[in-house]
Short mmCIF file of C-alpha atoms in Angstrom, two decimals:
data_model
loop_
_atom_site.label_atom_id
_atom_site.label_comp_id
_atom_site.label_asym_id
_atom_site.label_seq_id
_atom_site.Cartn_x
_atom_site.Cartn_y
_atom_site.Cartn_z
CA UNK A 1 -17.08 105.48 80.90
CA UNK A 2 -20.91 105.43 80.14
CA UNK A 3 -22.30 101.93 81.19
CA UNK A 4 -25.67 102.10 80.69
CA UNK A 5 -26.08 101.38 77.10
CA UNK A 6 -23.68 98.35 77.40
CA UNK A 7 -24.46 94.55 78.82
CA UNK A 8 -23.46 93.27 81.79
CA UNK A 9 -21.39 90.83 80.08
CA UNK A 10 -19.66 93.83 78.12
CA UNK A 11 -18.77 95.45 81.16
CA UNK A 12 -17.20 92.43 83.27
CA UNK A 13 -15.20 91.97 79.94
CA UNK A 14 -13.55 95.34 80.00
CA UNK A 15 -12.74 94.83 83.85
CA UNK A 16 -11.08 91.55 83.67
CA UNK A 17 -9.12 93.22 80.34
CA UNK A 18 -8.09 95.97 81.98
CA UNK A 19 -6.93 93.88 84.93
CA UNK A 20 -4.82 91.64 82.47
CA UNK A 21 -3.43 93.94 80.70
CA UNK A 22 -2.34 96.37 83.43
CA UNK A 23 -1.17 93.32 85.39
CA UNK A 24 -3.09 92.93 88.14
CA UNK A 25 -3.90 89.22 86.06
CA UNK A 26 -0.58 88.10 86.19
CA UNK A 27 0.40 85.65 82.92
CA UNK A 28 -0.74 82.03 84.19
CA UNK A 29 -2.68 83.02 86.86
CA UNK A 30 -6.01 81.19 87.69
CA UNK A 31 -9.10 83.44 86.72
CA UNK A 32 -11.26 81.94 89.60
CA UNK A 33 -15.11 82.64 88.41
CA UNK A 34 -16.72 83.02 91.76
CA UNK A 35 -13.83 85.25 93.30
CA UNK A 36 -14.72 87.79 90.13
CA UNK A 37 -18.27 87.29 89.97
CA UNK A 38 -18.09 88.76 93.91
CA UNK A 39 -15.62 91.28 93.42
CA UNK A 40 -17.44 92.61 90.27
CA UNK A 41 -20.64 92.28 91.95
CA UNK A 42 -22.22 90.06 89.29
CA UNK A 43 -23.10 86.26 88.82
CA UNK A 44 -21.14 83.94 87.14
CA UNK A 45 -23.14 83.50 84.25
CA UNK A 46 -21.61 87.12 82.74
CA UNK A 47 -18.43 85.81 84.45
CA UNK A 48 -18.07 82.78 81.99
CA UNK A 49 -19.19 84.98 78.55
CA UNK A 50 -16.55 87.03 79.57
CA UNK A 51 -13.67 84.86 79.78
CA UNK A 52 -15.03 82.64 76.55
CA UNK A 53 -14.87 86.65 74.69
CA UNK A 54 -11.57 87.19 76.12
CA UNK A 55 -10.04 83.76 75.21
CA UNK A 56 -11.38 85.04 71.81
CA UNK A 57 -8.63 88.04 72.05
CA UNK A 58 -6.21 85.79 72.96
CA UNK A 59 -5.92 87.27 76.65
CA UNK A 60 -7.30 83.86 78.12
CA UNK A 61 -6.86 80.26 77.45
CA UNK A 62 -8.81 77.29 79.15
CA UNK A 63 -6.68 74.50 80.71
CA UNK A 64 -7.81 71.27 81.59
CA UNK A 65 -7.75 70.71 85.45
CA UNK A 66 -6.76 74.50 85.78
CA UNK A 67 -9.78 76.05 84.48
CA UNK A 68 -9.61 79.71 82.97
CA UNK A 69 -5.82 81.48 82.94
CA UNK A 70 -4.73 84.60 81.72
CA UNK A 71 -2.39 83.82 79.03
CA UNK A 72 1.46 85.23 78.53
CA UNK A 73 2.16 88.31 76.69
CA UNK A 74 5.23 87.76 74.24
CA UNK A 75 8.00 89.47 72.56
CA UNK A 76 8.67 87.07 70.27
CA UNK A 77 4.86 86.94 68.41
CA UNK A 78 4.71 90.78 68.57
CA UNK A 79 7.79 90.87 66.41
CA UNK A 80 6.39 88.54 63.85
CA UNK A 81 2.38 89.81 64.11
CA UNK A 82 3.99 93.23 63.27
CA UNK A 83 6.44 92.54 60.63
CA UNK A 84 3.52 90.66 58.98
CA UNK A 85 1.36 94.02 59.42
CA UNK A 86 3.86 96.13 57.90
CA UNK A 87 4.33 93.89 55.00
CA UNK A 88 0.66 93.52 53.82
CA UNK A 89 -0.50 97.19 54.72
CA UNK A 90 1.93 99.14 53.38
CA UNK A 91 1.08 96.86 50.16
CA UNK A 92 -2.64 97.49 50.65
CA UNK A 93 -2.06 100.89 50.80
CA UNK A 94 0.01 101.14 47.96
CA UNK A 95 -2.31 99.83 46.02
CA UNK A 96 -5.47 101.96 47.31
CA UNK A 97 -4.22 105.29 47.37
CA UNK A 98 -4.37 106.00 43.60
CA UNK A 99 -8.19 104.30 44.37
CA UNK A 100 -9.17 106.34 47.20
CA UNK A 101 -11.74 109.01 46.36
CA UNK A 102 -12.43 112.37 48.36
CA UNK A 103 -15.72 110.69 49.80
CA UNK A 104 -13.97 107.62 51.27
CA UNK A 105 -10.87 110.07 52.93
CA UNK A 106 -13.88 112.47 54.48
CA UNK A 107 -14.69 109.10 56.09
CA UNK A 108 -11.64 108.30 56.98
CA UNK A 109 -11.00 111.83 58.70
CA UNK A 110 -14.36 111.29 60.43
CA UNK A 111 -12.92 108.44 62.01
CA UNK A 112 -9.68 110.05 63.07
CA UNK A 113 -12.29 113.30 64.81
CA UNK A 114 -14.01 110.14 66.76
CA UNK A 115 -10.55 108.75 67.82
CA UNK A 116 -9.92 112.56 69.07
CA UNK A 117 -13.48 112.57 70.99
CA UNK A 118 -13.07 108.94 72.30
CA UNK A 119 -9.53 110.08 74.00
CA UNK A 120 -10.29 113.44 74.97
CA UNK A 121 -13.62 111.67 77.34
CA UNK A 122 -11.13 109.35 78.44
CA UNK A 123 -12.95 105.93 76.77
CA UNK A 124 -11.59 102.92 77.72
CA UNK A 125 -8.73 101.48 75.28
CA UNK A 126 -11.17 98.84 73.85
CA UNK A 127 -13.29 101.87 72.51
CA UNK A 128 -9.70 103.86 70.90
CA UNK A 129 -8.49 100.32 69.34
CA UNK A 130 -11.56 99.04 67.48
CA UNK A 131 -11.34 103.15 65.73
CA UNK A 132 -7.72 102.64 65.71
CA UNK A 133 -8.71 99.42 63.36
CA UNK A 134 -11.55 101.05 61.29
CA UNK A 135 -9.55 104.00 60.63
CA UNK A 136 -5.99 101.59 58.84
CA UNK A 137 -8.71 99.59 56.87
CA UNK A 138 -10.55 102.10 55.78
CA UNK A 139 -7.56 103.20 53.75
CA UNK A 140 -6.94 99.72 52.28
CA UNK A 141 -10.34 98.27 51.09
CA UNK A 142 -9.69 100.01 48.07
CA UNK A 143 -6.85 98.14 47.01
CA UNK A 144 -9.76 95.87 46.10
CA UNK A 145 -7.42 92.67 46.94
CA UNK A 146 -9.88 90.98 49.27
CA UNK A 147 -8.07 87.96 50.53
CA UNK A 148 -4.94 90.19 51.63
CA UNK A 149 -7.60 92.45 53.02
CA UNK A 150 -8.80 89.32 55.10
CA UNK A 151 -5.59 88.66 56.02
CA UNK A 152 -4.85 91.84 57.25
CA UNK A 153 -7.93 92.06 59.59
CA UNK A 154 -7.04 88.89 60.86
CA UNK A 155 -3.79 90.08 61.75
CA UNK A 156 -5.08 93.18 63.59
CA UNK A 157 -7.32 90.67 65.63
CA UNK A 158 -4.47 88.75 67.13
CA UNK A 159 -2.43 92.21 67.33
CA UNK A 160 -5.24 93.81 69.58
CA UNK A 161 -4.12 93.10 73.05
CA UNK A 162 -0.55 93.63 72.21
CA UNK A 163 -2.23 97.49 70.88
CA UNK A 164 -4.45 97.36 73.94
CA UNK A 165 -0.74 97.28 76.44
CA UNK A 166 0.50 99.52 74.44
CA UNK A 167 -2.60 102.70 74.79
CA UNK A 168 -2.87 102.07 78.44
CA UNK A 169 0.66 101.85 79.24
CA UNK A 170 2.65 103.76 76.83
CA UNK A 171 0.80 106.43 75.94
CA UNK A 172 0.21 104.98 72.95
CA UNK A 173 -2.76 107.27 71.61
CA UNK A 174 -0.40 110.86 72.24
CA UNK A 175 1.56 109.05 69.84
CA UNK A 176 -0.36 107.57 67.01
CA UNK A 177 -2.50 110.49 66.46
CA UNK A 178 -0.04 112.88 65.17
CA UNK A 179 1.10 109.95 62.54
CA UNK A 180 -2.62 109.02 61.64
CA UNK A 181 -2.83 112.80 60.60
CA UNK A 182 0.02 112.54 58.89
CA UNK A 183 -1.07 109.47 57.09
CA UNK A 184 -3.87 110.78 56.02
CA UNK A 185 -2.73 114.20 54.50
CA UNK A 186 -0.01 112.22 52.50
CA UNK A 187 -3.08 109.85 51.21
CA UNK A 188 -4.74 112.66 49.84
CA UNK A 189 -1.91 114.53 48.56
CA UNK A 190 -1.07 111.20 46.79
CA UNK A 191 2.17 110.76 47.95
CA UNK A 192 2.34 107.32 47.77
CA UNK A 193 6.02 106.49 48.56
CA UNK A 194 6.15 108.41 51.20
CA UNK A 195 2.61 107.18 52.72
CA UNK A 196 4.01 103.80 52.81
CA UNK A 197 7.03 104.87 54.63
CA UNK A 198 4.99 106.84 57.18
CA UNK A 199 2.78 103.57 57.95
CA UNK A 200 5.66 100.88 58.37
CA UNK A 201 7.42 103.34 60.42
CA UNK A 202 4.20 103.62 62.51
CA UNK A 203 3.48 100.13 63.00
CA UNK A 204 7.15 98.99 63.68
CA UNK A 205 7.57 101.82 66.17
CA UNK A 206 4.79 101.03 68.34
CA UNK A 207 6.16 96.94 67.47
CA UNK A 208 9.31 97.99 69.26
CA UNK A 209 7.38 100.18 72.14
CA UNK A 210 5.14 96.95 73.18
CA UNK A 211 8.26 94.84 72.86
CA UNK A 212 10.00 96.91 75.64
CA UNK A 213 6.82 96.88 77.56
CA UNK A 214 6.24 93.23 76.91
CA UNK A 215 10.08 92.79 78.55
CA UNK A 216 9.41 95.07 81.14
CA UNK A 217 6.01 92.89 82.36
CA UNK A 218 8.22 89.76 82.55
CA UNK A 219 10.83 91.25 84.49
CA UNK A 220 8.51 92.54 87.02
CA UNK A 221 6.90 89.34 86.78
CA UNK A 222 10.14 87.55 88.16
CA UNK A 223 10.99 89.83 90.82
#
């Protein structure tokens, strides 16, 4: 990971992420601002833009008297961010795909080569995700239905830890790649149909892969 051309703040971000989301943060647990600030060698002023970006993601919440905690991973709002997902993109899609011209899928496919470079140099899963995101709504915006659109990127927002688990844990990148190709040839063959059924099968897959993982975290969690 190249640091140099990012901010401190950026970088304590992606090391108290990575720490939630591999579980070294356990769900509920304190995030104690001068005990990070001297493990990551920093002050606390990065410290605090950090956790306000991260409660942002959803991967913090601020309690009063408790300060800063990490905040609980569940099964239940995967299910329903997911279902949502598949609902409005596969309409999106749909939609776009008798839109799309060959300009807009050469820039789609350059986005799927930077996903490639960005795994293959081993960039961190922030990096992977925010292509992961550019590359789905690339193929939608020309549906031309913006407020589904909106919805949509909203949707991926709150969905991005829950994709975050699922790259670093579950080899979630081997897996989407060979479907994003897919996805793509189908869009440009025209296929319609059977693009749609690709991309709910994609997202509800990796739905039910985080939902194991999300069940697995708990358990451990218990123990």
């Amino acid at each position: 990971m190249v640091i140099e051309y990012k901010t401190r703040t950026q970088v304590v971000v992606e090391a108290i992420r990575e720490k939630i989301l591999k579980g070294e943060i356990k769900a509920g647990e304190p995030l104690r601002q001068a005990a990070l600030a001297d493990e990551l060698k920093v002050s606390r002023i990065p410290i605090r833009e950090a956790l306000l970006q991260l409660e942002a993601e959803g991967l913090v919440e601020f309690e009063a008297h408790k300060g800063a905690t990490a905040t609980k991973l569940s099964a239940e709002q995967v299910t329903e961010l997911f279902e949502l997902r598949a609902l409005l993109e596969t309409e999106l899609l749909r939609l776009a795909i008798p839109k799309l011209t060959d300009a807009e899928l050469d820039q789609t496919e350059l986005i799927l080569q930077q996903m490639n470079d960005a795994y293959q140099q081993s960039a961190t899963s922030g990096t992977w995700s925010e292509l992961n995101s550019r590359f789905h709504l690339s193929l939608y915006r020309a549906a031309n239905r913006p407020l589904t659109f909106e919805m949509v990127q909203n949707l991926n927002s709150n969905s991005d830890r829950y994709i975050r688990v699922h790259l670093m844990l579950a080899g979630g990148v081997t897996k989407a790649g060979p479907e994003h190709v897919q996805l793509l040839d189908l869009c440009r063959q025209r296929k319609v149909e059977q693009a749609c059924v690709v991309l709910k099968q994609h997202i509800l897959g990796a739905a039910h892969e985080i939902n194991l993982l999300v069940q697995k975290l708990d358990a451990d969690a218990a123990q």
